């Protein structure tokens, strides 16, 4: 009997049109939990280093986390994993919404797409009945539009649809997969879906999800609900409002955008506007939002209202969450009205709201500097907003200059040459970052930016306050009910941490302390991604309801796997290391692990080297960031060490991606079910 | 006729659809509570409350399972309120052959909300942190029935009402004579 998980994955070969329901090995659940963990195992086993992102041999895995579909509040995330066309590394993207629980109710933990369809198709999973259906009538349709059409034609209003728009169909390197109010956007996974010619994956399920120890599990769930209520009634004092509560940053609810608009950079991550937020702007933007926002909405089984339905006059309704509210506005030096209008179009096209606006601002900067010519933009309107709409269409159609820009700033600069690389200045591992430019190095964030393989700061930060509290009394009050810390040493660090003087940044927290803090922060994100828990109730906010002390109990009572803090910590380390191994195999090295050069003005090279050296050591990686044989063997990843040795990964300084022999026959499956 | 009355508690679930965030936590806890053994599984398809949810049209209706009917209505109704068009029979609570709502997905047996009998409050209310669902109780006084009537009595009375007492008597006489 399998608990919490179904024990089955759907293997879909798009080339052959073959669909199989395959039982998985319960031992893998114990070792890698589920979601991201087992996805990583699958990618390691089945996608060797020489497989191109757009190869039929690349896998596109849609996974429901281990606890998705159980009553655990907020446990609804779909973890989509593949090899990214943009970073050429393992892509990380998750989406909330309603898709993952529905997949569990249909009787599967994952959908694994391989091969490539000849024609545009969509996959329809309805419990035991799974079909590959023609999607030629959906070609060019918006992602939300597609979902509506499919639900209607199937007469299944309760089906959940994950779809791509035109951007995915045309393999834009930052194309997203959209699903109702959510999207999996980072890393261009929508492009891989488009490359496989899959317009949508549709799922409907009416089966049970079973837990191992019912009463125990329900008690844990009730405790979480009570704690959420407690946190809603007691916001964290002395931090800015968006960090005081739970959930994603409450961008749809909160009108005050002083902090974002004055601290984040505008244009191509260039200009900080310190006096932007006037009363006038405040009024105008609040009015825009009030008029546009129909309702604050949630993902499956979650009381946090991080999303909203947005209806701009004359445009179809769409759903939005979080910071896409401002990315287009700020890239174009415009206002919220423009931002919400262009986001409607971009959502239907299916684009990452972080990368797309930066790419457009980058293009306009190149034009301004004469690196691109006016003739590269035939028929472009004069006004800034018009230019953005123009570029949006060019990019998703891969038309003219849009074809180059569709590969993101890094690859576009490569093609454009002529100094364009200086303008693709806000990337880590070839991927556009939040538009933040600051003065004093923050050693904790330095480590997170360098080593985060999810390549988005929001997917590694959290738990630990971003800044010290001025008074000892405030700090003491904060640590008093800080039950989430894995160890009391984190309380001590926070108590000692001062805004200035000897015990302030960059010297305090000390190197070792920074390493411990980052290790904890990252671990919580990795656990969330295996369980399917939204970071908004766990790894991202301060004092979340889920933490290292109750997670083992959730896994024991839910999945029926004996678990404690040590075992869970080790499991998380295991698949976190496996993710690194996948990327190391694809050529990633220490040299790739650095923040954008201009992220901080005041840098400390010696300290930074010390930080990275120490962090690698804590993680059990060598000085080049490669997990050592001892580390791998201790984690039961001897097979990784063996391949590293066979292919010369440890051997010397050559950073050549090692190519491994194909091992399709080592499919990690327990047997094919009738 | 006796003038004696007795008190009965009526529970009302107040559904503030404007506050619904569409998360379906009510479906999760309902199906989990009614699983056997309790909380051992969950499956919204078995829930006795369903959220009729269509975000793009801003429709959020938590709907509770009511009585079972063998036959569907002759007609259908469709509501349009404030310009929003609701699905056919969108507000109907009945477990009805015209749709798959409020029937066990495996057996097809009807489901009916029991307000989580035995719990201090219906669990959907407890789990609805956004306040779309709340419960109020009130006591109503009803005339006490003098005697509790049996099944046969109730059945015969309805037959008598439908066919007339004479016909009923005749039929009974005919049937019994034959034995």
PDB file of C-alpha atoms in Angstrom, chain A residues 98-378:
ATOM      1  CA  UNK A  98      -5.031  23.158  -8.797  1.00  0.00           C
ATOM      2  CA  UNK A  99      -3.205  20.896 -11.195  1.00  0.00           C
ATOM      3  CA  UNK A 100      -1.050  18.727  -8.917  1.00  0.00           C
ATOM      4  CA  UNK A 101      -3.843  17.594  -6.546  1.00  0.00           C
ATOM      5  CA  UNK A 102      -6.023  16.781  -9.561  1.00  0.00           C
ATOM      6  CA  UNK A 103      -3.222  14.588 -10.943  1.00  0.00           C
ATOM      7  CA  UNK A 104      -3.107  12.709  -7.650  1.00  0.00           C
ATOM      8  CA  UNK A 105      -6.875  12.226  -7.732  1.00  0.00           C
ATOM      9  CA  UNK A 106      -6.482  10.866 -11.261  1.00  0.00           C
ATOM     10  CA  UNK A 107      -4.076   8.290  -9.831  1.00  0.00           C
ATOM     11  CA  UNK A 108      -0.604   9.504 -10.814  1.00  0.00           C
ATOM     12  CA  UNK A 109       2.371  11.176  -9.156  1.00  0.00           C
ATOM     13  CA  UNK A 110       4.026  12.366 -12.345  1.00  0.00           C
ATOM     14  CA  UNK A 111       3.525  12.786 -16.048  1.00  0.00           C
ATOM     15  CA  UNK A 112       6.743  12.197 -17.948  1.00  0.00           C
ATOM     16  CA  UNK A 113       6.811  13.482 -21.515  1.00  0.00           C
ATOM     17  CA  UNK A 114       9.519  12.264 -23.846  1.00  0.00           C
ATOM     18  CA  UNK A 115      10.018  12.292 -27.600  1.00  0.00           C
ATOM     19  CA  UNK A 116       8.402  14.817 -29.840  1.00  0.00           C
ATOM     20  CA  UNK A 117       4.992  14.846 -31.445  1.00  0.00           C
ATOM     21  CA  UNK A 118       4.719  15.504 -35.148  1.00  0.00           C
ATOM     22  CA  UNK A 119       1.616  17.646 -34.820  1.00  0.00           C
ATOM     23  CA  UNK A 120       0.463  19.953 -32.081  1.00  0.00           C
ATOM     24  CA  UNK A 121      -1.379  17.816 -29.504  1.00  0.00           C
ATOM     25  CA  UNK A 122      -2.747  17.937 -26.016  1.00  0.00           C
ATOM     26  CA  UNK A 123      -2.779  15.235 -23.416  1.00  0.00           C
ATOM     27  CA  UNK A 124      -6.070  14.440 -21.715  1.00  0.00           C
ATOM     28  CA  UNK A 125      -5.848  12.444 -18.503  1.00  0.00           C
ATOM     29  CA  UNK A 126      -9.210  11.418 -17.088  1.00  0.00           C
ATOM     30  CA  UNK A 127      -8.572   8.876 -14.335  1.00  0.00           C
ATOM     31  CA  UNK A 128      -7.584   5.656 -16.100  1.00  0.00           C
ATOM     32  CA  UNK A 129      -8.341   7.002 -19.541  1.00  0.00           C
ATOM     33  CA  UNK A 130      -5.468   8.900 -21.127  1.00  0.00           C
ATOM     34  CA  UNK A 131      -5.504  10.237 -24.649  1.00  0.00           C
ATOM     35  CA  UNK A 132      -3.210  12.206 -26.907  1.00  0.00           C
ATOM     36  CA  UNK A 133      -5.586  14.513 -28.775  1.00  0.00           C
ATOM     37  CA  UNK A 134      -5.206  16.736 -31.769  1.00  0.00           C
ATOM     38  CA  UNK A 135      -4.616  20.389 -30.898  1.00  0.00           C
ATOM     39  CA  UNK A 136      -4.327  21.905 -34.364  1.00  0.00           C
ATOM     40  CA  UNK A 137      -7.356  24.066 -33.630  1.00  0.00           C
ATOM     41  CA  UNK A 138      -5.517  25.515 -30.622  1.00  0.00           C
ATOM     42  CA  UNK A 139      -2.444  26.641 -32.548  1.00  0.00           C
ATOM     43  CA  UNK A 140      -1.593  30.232 -31.682  1.00  0.00           C
ATOM     44  CA  UNK A 141      -4.274  30.459 -29.009  1.00  0.00           C
ATOM     45  CA  UNK A 142      -3.566  32.113 -25.685  1.00  0.00           C
ATOM     46  CA  UNK A 143      -2.772  29.935 -22.703  1.00  0.00           C
ATOM     47  CA  UNK A 144      -5.909  30.908 -20.771  1.00  0.00           C
ATOM     48  CA  UNK A 145      -8.006  30.865 -23.923  1.00  0.00           C
ATOM     49  CA  UNK A 146      -6.758  27.333 -24.597  1.00  0.00           C
ATOM     50  CA  UNK A 147      -7.786  26.141 -21.160  1.00  0.00           C
ATOM     51  CA  UNK A 148     -11.284  27.542 -21.651  1.00  0.00           C
ATOM     52  CA  UNK A 149     -11.713  25.970 -25.086  1.00  0.00           C
ATOM     53  CA  UNK A 150     -10.508  22.568 -23.900  1.00  0.00           C
ATOM     54  CA  UNK A 151     -12.742  22.489 -20.827  1.00  0.00           C
ATOM     55  CA  UNK A 152     -15.674  23.336 -23.024  1.00  0.00           C
ATOM     56  CA  UNK A 153     -14.966  20.801 -25.742  1.00  0.00           C
ATOM     57  CA  UNK A 154     -14.429  18.053 -23.182  1.00  0.00           C
ATOM     58  CA  UNK A 155     -17.451  19.228 -21.212  1.00  0.00           C
ATOM     59  CA  UNK A 156     -15.299  19.002 -18.094  1.00  0.00           C
ATOM     60  CA  UNK A 157     -15.442  22.305 -16.218  1.00  0.00           C
ATOM     61  CA  UNK A 158     -13.555  20.685 -13.363  1.00  0.00           C
ATOM     62  CA  UNK A 159     -10.587  19.620 -15.470  1.00  0.00           C
ATOM     63  CA  UNK A 160      -7.303  21.384 -14.710  1.00  0.00           C
ATOM     64  CA  UNK A 161      -5.323  22.616 -17.675  1.00  0.00           C
ATOM     65  CA  UNK A 162      -1.627  23.472 -17.888  1.00  0.00           C
ATOM     66  CA  UNK A 163      -1.083  25.124 -21.257  1.00  0.00           C
ATOM     67  CA  UNK A 164       1.409  27.113 -23.251  1.00  0.00           C
ATOM     68  CA  UNK A 165       0.707  30.154 -25.370  1.00  0.00           C
ATOM     69  CA  UNK A 166       2.351  31.340 -28.544  1.00  0.00           C
ATOM     70  CA  UNK A 167       5.666  31.935 -26.771  1.00  0.00           C
ATOM     71  CA  UNK A 168       5.937  28.265 -25.862  1.00  0.00           C
ATOM     72  CA  UNK A 169       4.854  27.127 -29.308  1.00  0.00           C
ATOM     73  CA  UNK A 170       7.610  29.266 -30.804  1.00  0.00           C
ATOM     74  CA  UNK A 171      10.164  28.080 -28.250  1.00  0.00           C
ATOM     75  CA  UNK A 172      10.872  31.435 -26.657  1.00  0.00           C
ATOM     76  CA  UNK A 173      13.605  30.686 -24.090  1.00  0.00           C
ATOM     77  CA  UNK A 174      11.566  32.274 -21.286  1.00  0.00           C
ATOM     78  CA  UNK A 175       8.182  30.837 -22.195  1.00  0.00           C
ATOM     79  CA  UNK A 176       6.023  29.747 -19.280  1.00  0.00           C
ATOM     80  CA  UNK A 177       3.459  27.058 -18.657  1.00  0.00           C
ATOM     81  CA  UNK A 178       0.259  28.716 -17.458  1.00  0.00           C
ATOM     82  CA  UNK A 179      -2.364  27.105 -15.284  1.00  0.00           C
ATOM     83  CA  UNK A 180      -5.281  29.188 -14.073  1.00  0.00           C
ATOM     84  CA  UNK A 181      -3.922  31.617 -11.571  1.00  0.00           C
ATOM     85  CA  UNK A 182      -0.469  30.079 -11.560  1.00  0.00           C
ATOM     86  CA  UNK A 183       2.432  29.511 -13.868  1.00  0.00           C
ATOM     87  CA  UNK A 184       5.724  27.700 -14.037  1.00  0.00           C
ATOM     88  CA  UNK A 185       7.785  30.393 -15.611  1.00  0.00           C
ATOM     89  CA  UNK A 186      11.487  30.276 -14.913  1.00  0.00           C
ATOM     90  CA  UNK A 187      13.980  28.554 -17.145  1.00  0.00           C
ATOM     91  CA  UNK A 188      11.959  28.370 -20.328  1.00  0.00           C
ATOM     92  CA  UNK A 189      10.162  25.134 -19.633  1.00  0.00           C
ATOM     93  CA  UNK A 190       7.267  26.343 -21.817  1.00  0.00           C
ATOM     94  CA  UNK A 191       9.699  26.285 -24.727  1.00  0.00           C
ATOM     95  CA  UNK A 192      10.503  22.629 -24.085  1.00  0.00           C
ATOM     96  CA  UNK A 193       6.774  21.855 -24.010  1.00  0.00           C
ATOM     97  CA  UNK A 194       6.371  23.730 -27.300  1.00  0.00           C
ATOM     98  CA  UNK A 195       9.312  21.851 -28.761  1.00  0.00           C
ATOM     99  CA  UNK A 196       7.570  18.602 -27.907  1.00  0.00           C
ATOM    100  CA  UNK A 197       4.513  20.041 -29.661  1.00  0.00           C
ATOM    101  CA  UNK A 198       2.328  19.693 -26.577  1.00  0.00           C
ATOM    102  CA  UNK A 199      -0.118  22.552 -26.228  1.00  0.00           C
ATOM    103  CA  UNK A 200      -1.627  21.460 -22.939  1.00  0.00           C
ATOM    104  CA  UNK A 201      -1.745  18.739 -20.331  1.00  0.00           C
ATOM    105  CA  UNK A 202      -5.289  18.351 -19.057  1.00  0.00           C
ATOM    106  CA  UNK A 203      -6.158  16.352 -15.995  1.00  0.00           C
ATOM    107  CA  UNK A 204      -9.323  15.250 -14.253  1.00  0.00           C
ATOM    108  CA  UNK A 205      -9.410  12.840 -11.330  1.00  0.00           C
ATOM    109  CA  UNK A 206     -11.999  11.414  -8.974  1.00  0.00           C
ATOM    110  CA  UNK A 207     -10.036   8.892  -6.935  1.00  0.00           C
ATOM    111  CA  UNK A 208      -8.947   8.913  -3.312  1.00  0.00           C
ATOM    112  CA  UNK A 209      -5.632  10.052  -1.912  1.00  0.00           C
ATOM    113  CA  UNK A 210      -4.908   7.985   1.170  1.00  0.00           C
ATOM    114  CA  UNK A 211      -2.819   8.851   4.221  1.00  0.00           C
ATOM    115  CA  UNK A 212      -1.062   6.364   6.500  1.00  0.00           C
ATOM    116  CA  UNK A 213      -2.123   7.539   9.962  1.00  0.00           C
ATOM    117  CA  UNK A 214      -5.396   9.404   9.528  1.00  0.00           C
ATOM    118  CA  UNK A 215      -6.023  10.963  12.952  1.00  0.00           C
ATOM    119  CA  UNK A 216      -2.389  11.850  13.469  1.00  0.00           C
ATOM    120  CA  UNK A 217      -2.206  13.462  10.066  1.00  0.00           C
ATOM    121  CA  UNK A 218      -5.381  15.439  10.611  1.00  0.00           C
ATOM    122  CA  UNK A 219      -4.103  16.698  13.967  1.00  0.00           C
ATOM    123  CA  UNK A 220      -0.974  17.984  12.240  1.00  0.00           C
ATOM    124  CA  UNK A 221      -3.110  19.694   9.599  1.00  0.00           C
ATOM    125  CA  UNK A 222      -5.290  21.308  12.274  1.00  0.00           C
ATOM    126  CA  UNK A 223      -2.203  22.593  14.091  1.00  0.00           C
ATOM    127  CA  UNK A 224      -1.031  24.207  10.862  1.00  0.00           C
ATOM    128  CA  UNK A 225      -4.407  25.868  10.363  1.00  0.00           C
ATOM    129  CA  UNK A 226      -4.352  27.182  13.926  1.00  0.00           C
ATOM    130  CA  UNK A 227      -0.858  28.513  13.448  1.00  0.00           C
ATOM    131  CA  UNK A 228      -1.872  30.269  10.227  1.00  0.00           C
ATOM    132  CA  UNK A 229      -4.705  31.933  12.122  1.00  0.00           C
ATOM    133  CA  UNK A 230      -2.284  32.941  14.840  1.00  0.00           C
ATOM    134  CA  UNK A 231       0.128  34.433  12.310  1.00  0.00           C
ATOM    135  CA  UNK A 232      -2.657  36.300  10.529  1.00  0.00           C
ATOM    136  CA  UNK A 233      -3.652  37.861  13.816  1.00  0.00           C
ATOM    137  CA  UNK A 234      -0.052  38.571  14.809  1.00  0.00           C
ATOM    138  CA  UNK A 235       1.936  40.013  11.925  1.00  0.00           C
ATOM    139  CA  UNK A 236       5.679  40.238  12.525  1.00  0.00           C
ATOM    140  CA  UNK A 237       6.484  43.709  13.866  1.00  0.00           C
ATOM    141  CA  UNK A 238       9.343  45.906  12.637  1.00  0.00           C
ATOM    142  CA  UNK A 239       9.480  44.551   9.080  1.00  0.00           C
ATOM    143  CA  UNK A 240       7.887  45.976   5.961  1.00  0.00           C
ATOM    144  CA  UNK A 241       4.239  44.965   5.477  1.00  0.00           C
ATOM    145  CA  UNK A 242       4.835  42.487   2.636  1.00  0.00           C
ATOM    146  CA  UNK A 243       7.183  40.511   4.883  1.00  0.00           C
ATOM    147  CA  UNK A 244       5.019  40.630   7.993  1.00  0.00           C
ATOM    148  CA  UNK A 245       2.488  37.991   7.038  1.00  0.00           C
ATOM    149  CA  UNK A 246       2.381  34.600   5.358  1.00  0.00           C
ATOM    150  CA  UNK A 247       1.952  33.751   1.709  1.00  0.00           C
ATOM    151  CA  UNK A 248       3.745  35.143  -1.293  1.00  0.00           C
ATOM    152  CA  UNK A 249       4.396  38.870  -1.046  1.00  0.00           C
ATOM    153  CA  UNK A 250       0.845  40.254  -1.033  1.00  0.00           C
ATOM    154  CA  UNK A 251       1.220  42.259  -4.209  1.00  0.00           C
ATOM    155  CA  UNK A 252      -2.401  41.949  -5.251  1.00  0.00           C
ATOM    156  CA  UNK A 253      -3.727  43.143  -1.912  1.00  0.00           C
ATOM    157  CA  UNK A 254      -1.250  45.838  -0.914  1.00  0.00           C
ATOM    158  CA  UNK A 255      -1.336  49.168  -2.759  1.00  0.00           C
ATOM    159  CA  UNK A 256       1.709  50.720  -1.157  1.00  0.00           C
ATOM    160  CA  UNK A 257       4.537  50.035  -3.603  1.00  0.00           C
ATOM    161  CA  UNK A 258       6.997  52.566  -2.215  1.00  0.00           C
ATOM    162  CA  UNK A 259       9.482  49.879  -1.306  1.00  0.00           C
ATOM    163  CA  UNK A 260       9.548  48.100  -4.673  1.00  0.00           C
ATOM    164  CA  UNK A 261       9.383  51.182  -6.863  1.00  0.00           C
ATOM    165  CA  UNK A 262      12.105  53.025  -4.977  1.00  0.00           C
ATOM    166  CA  UNK A 263      14.461  50.148  -4.216  1.00  0.00           C
ATOM    167  CA  UNK A 264      14.216  48.020  -7.336  1.00  0.00           C
ATOM    168  CA  UNK A 265      15.676  49.362 -10.555  1.00  0.00           C
ATOM    169  CA  UNK A 266      13.723  50.585 -13.557  1.00  0.00           C
ATOM    170  CA  UNK A 267      14.416  50.036 -17.239  1.00  0.00           C
ATOM    171  CA  UNK A 268      16.983  47.373 -17.972  1.00  0.00           C
ATOM    172  CA  UNK A 269      17.709  47.049 -14.232  1.00  0.00           C
ATOM    173  CA  UNK A 270      19.379  50.444 -14.458  1.00  0.00           C
ATOM    174  CA  UNK A 271      17.783  53.321 -12.664  1.00  0.00           C
ATOM    175  CA  UNK A 272      16.810  53.636  -9.063  1.00  0.00           C
ATOM    176  CA  UNK A 273      14.117  56.279  -8.535  1.00  0.00           C
ATOM    177  CA  UNK A 274      14.400  57.220  -4.905  1.00  0.00           C
ATOM    178  CA  UNK A 275      11.617  59.787  -4.879  1.00  0.00           C
ATOM    179  CA  UNK A 276       9.205  58.015  -7.160  1.00  0.00           C
ATOM    180  CA  UNK A 277       6.439  57.124  -4.747  1.00  0.00           C
ATOM    181  CA  UNK A 278       4.455  60.329  -4.313  1.00  0.00           C
ATOM    182  CA  UNK A 279       0.970  60.714  -2.942  1.00  0.00           C
ATOM    183  CA  UNK A 280      -0.243  61.294  -6.457  1.00  0.00           C
ATOM    184  CA  UNK A 281       1.209  57.999  -7.700  1.00  0.00           C
ATOM    185  CA  UNK A 282      -0.161  56.249  -4.658  1.00  0.00           C
ATOM    186  CA  UNK A 283      -3.683  57.471  -5.454  1.00  0.00           C
ATOM    187  CA  UNK A 284      -3.524  56.766  -9.157  1.00  0.00           C
ATOM    188  CA  UNK A 285      -2.151  53.244  -8.772  1.00  0.00           C
ATOM    189  CA  UNK A 286      -4.541  52.356  -5.994  1.00  0.00           C
ATOM    190  CA  UNK A 287      -7.400  53.446  -8.209  1.00  0.00           C
ATOM    191  CA  UNK A 288      -6.094  51.403 -11.142  1.00  0.00           C
ATOM    192  CA  UNK A 289      -5.790  48.308  -8.983  1.00  0.00           C
ATOM    193  CA  UNK A 290      -9.148  48.728  -7.271  1.00  0.00           C
ATOM    194  CA  UNK A 291     -10.851  49.060 -10.616  1.00  0.00           C
ATOM    195  CA  UNK A 292      -9.040  46.161 -12.231  1.00  0.00           C
ATOM    196  CA  UNK A 293      -9.137  43.657  -9.409  1.00  0.00           C
ATOM    197  CA  UNK A 294     -12.303  41.606  -9.303  1.00  0.00           C
ATOM    198  CA  UNK A 295     -11.350  39.325  -6.452  1.00  0.00           C
ATOM    199  CA  UNK A 296      -8.414  38.057  -4.439  1.00  0.00           C
ATOM    200  CA  UNK A 297      -8.041  34.343  -5.066  1.00  0.00           C
ATOM    201  CA  UNK A 298      -6.164  31.314  -3.829  1.00  0.00           C
ATOM    202  CA  UNK A 299      -4.609  28.087  -4.907  1.00  0.00           C
ATOM    203  CA  UNK A 300      -6.018  24.704  -3.939  1.00  0.00           C
ATOM    204  CA  UNK A 301      -6.681  24.253  -0.228  1.00  0.00           C
ATOM    205  CA  UNK A 302      -5.040  27.447   0.923  1.00  0.00           C
ATOM    206  CA  UNK A 303      -6.503  30.455   2.732  1.00  0.00           C
ATOM    207  CA  UNK A 304      -3.787  32.856   1.564  1.00  0.00           C
ATOM    208  CA  UNK A 305      -5.036  35.107  -1.189  1.00  0.00           C
ATOM    209  CA  UNK A 306      -1.867  35.731  -3.164  1.00  0.00           C
ATOM    210  CA  UNK A 307      -3.523  36.034  -6.565  1.00  0.00           C
ATOM    211  CA  UNK A 308      -6.224  38.132  -8.137  1.00  0.00           C
ATOM    212  CA  UNK A 309      -8.505  38.165 -11.126  1.00  0.00           C
ATOM    213  CA  UNK A 310      -7.720  41.248 -13.158  1.00  0.00           C
ATOM    214  CA  UNK A 311     -10.146  42.789 -15.633  1.00  0.00           C
ATOM    215  CA  UNK A 312      -8.817  45.780 -17.530  1.00  0.00           C
ATOM    216  CA  UNK A 313     -11.386  47.670 -19.521  1.00  0.00           C
ATOM    217  CA  UNK A 314     -11.673  46.246 -23.026  1.00  0.00           C
ATOM    218  CA  UNK A 315      -9.431  43.258 -22.297  1.00  0.00           C
ATOM    219  CA  UNK A 316     -10.244  39.662 -21.365  1.00  0.00           C
ATOM    220  CA  UNK A 317     -10.007  38.793 -17.679  1.00  0.00           C
ATOM    221  CA  UNK A 318      -6.835  37.096 -16.517  1.00  0.00           C
ATOM    222  CA  UNK A 319      -5.259  36.094 -13.239  1.00  0.00           C
ATOM    223  CA  UNK A 320      -2.137  37.496 -11.702  1.00  0.00           C
ATOM    224  CA  UNK A 321       0.038  37.054  -8.674  1.00  0.00           C
ATOM    225  CA  UNK A 322       3.041  38.539  -7.030  1.00  0.00           C
ATOM    226  CA  UNK A 323       5.576  40.776  -8.682  1.00  0.00           C
ATOM    227  CA  UNK A 324       4.503  40.589 -12.337  1.00  0.00           C
ATOM    228  CA  UNK A 325       2.319  43.455 -11.184  1.00  0.00           C
ATOM    229  CA  UNK A 326       5.323  45.756 -11.499  1.00  0.00           C
ATOM    230  CA  UNK A 327       7.904  44.171 -13.791  1.00  0.00           C
ATOM    231  CA  UNK A 328       6.514  45.524 -17.074  1.00  0.00           C
ATOM    232  CA  UNK A 329       5.647  48.869 -15.509  1.00  0.00           C
ATOM    233  CA  UNK A 330       9.146  49.369 -14.202  1.00  0.00           C
ATOM    234  CA  UNK A 331      10.964  48.038 -17.265  1.00  0.00           C
ATOM    235  CA  UNK A 332       9.062  50.550 -19.422  1.00  0.00           C
ATOM    236  CA  UNK A 333       9.187  53.487 -16.965  1.00  0.00           C
ATOM    237  CA  UNK A 334       5.422  53.509 -17.145  1.00  0.00           C
ATOM    238  CA  UNK A 335       2.489  53.218 -14.770  1.00  0.00           C
ATOM    239  CA  UNK A 336       0.392  50.437 -13.293  1.00  0.00           C
ATOM    240  CA  UNK A 337      -2.344  50.761 -15.890  1.00  0.00           C
ATOM    241  CA  UNK A 338       0.150  49.910 -18.629  1.00  0.00           C
ATOM    242  CA  UNK A 339       1.662  47.123 -16.521  1.00  0.00           C
ATOM    243  CA  UNK A 340      -1.664  45.396 -16.024  1.00  0.00           C
ATOM    244  CA  UNK A 341      -2.623  45.788 -19.694  1.00  0.00           C
ATOM    245  CA  UNK A 342       0.551  44.333 -21.152  1.00  0.00           C
ATOM    246  CA  UNK A 343       0.607  41.568 -18.539  1.00  0.00           C
ATOM    247  CA  UNK A 344      -2.773  40.403 -19.867  1.00  0.00           C
ATOM    248  CA  UNK A 345      -1.270  39.886 -23.297  1.00  0.00           C
ATOM    249  CA  UNK A 346       1.941  38.404 -21.938  1.00  0.00           C
ATOM    250  CA  UNK A 347       0.001  35.926 -19.793  1.00  0.00           C
ATOM    251  CA  UNK A 348      -1.966  34.696 -22.806  1.00  0.00           C
ATOM    252  CA  UNK A 349       1.298  34.429 -24.762  1.00  0.00           C
ATOM    253  CA  UNK A 350       2.754  32.534 -21.797  1.00  0.00           C
ATOM    254  CA  UNK A 351       5.888  34.438 -20.832  1.00  0.00           C
ATOM    255  CA  UNK A 352       7.989  34.688 -17.701  1.00  0.00           C
ATOM    256  CA  UNK A 353       7.107  38.033 -16.131  1.00  0.00           C
ATOM    257  CA  UNK A 354      10.647  38.525 -14.822  1.00  0.00           C
ATOM    258  CA  UNK A 355      12.685  37.882 -17.960  1.00  0.00           C
ATOM    259  CA  UNK A 356      10.370  39.198 -20.685  1.00  0.00           C
ATOM    260  CA  UNK A 357      10.263  42.867 -19.576  1.00  0.00           C
ATOM    261  CA  UNK A 358      14.016  42.903 -18.990  1.00  0.00           C
ATOM    262  CA  UNK A 359      14.693  41.538 -22.458  1.00  0.00           C
ATOM    263  CA  UNK A 360      12.550  44.290 -23.969  1.00  0.00           C
ATOM    264  CA  UNK A 361      14.245  47.008 -21.915  1.00  0.00           C
ATOM    265  CA  UNK A 362      17.603  45.516 -22.912  1.00  0.00           C
ATOM    266  CA  UNK A 363      16.684  45.761 -26.607  1.00  0.00           C
ATOM    267  CA  UNK A 364      15.693  49.395 -26.274  1.00  0.00           C
ATOM    268  CA  UNK A 365      18.909  50.164 -24.452  1.00  0.00           C
ATOM    269  CA  UNK A 366      20.904  48.596 -27.261  1.00  0.00           C
ATOM    270  CA  UNK A 367      18.986  50.754 -29.712  1.00  0.00           C
ATOM    271  CA  UNK A 368      19.700  53.854 -27.665  1.00  0.00           C
ATOM    272  CA  UNK A 369      23.426  53.016 -27.586  1.00  0.00           C
ATOM    273  CA  UNK A 370      23.520  52.386 -31.316  1.00  0.00           C
ATOM    274  CA  UNK A 371      24.366  48.685 -30.976  1.00  0.00           C
ATOM    275  CA  UNK A 372      21.025  47.853 -32.554  1.00  0.00           C
ATOM    276  CA  UNK A 373      19.780  50.119 -35.356  1.00  0.00           C
ATOM    277  CA  UNK A 374      16.426  51.747 -35.954  1.00  0.00           C
ATOM    278  CA  UNK A 375      16.193  49.509 -39.029  1.00  0.00           C
ATOM    279  CA  UNK A 376      16.153  46.495 -36.699  1.00  0.00           C
ATOM    280  CA  UNK A 377      12.785  47.714 -35.455  1.00  0.00           C
ATOM    281  CA  UNK A 378      10.709  48.446 -38.566  1.00  0.00           C
TER     282      UNK A 378
END
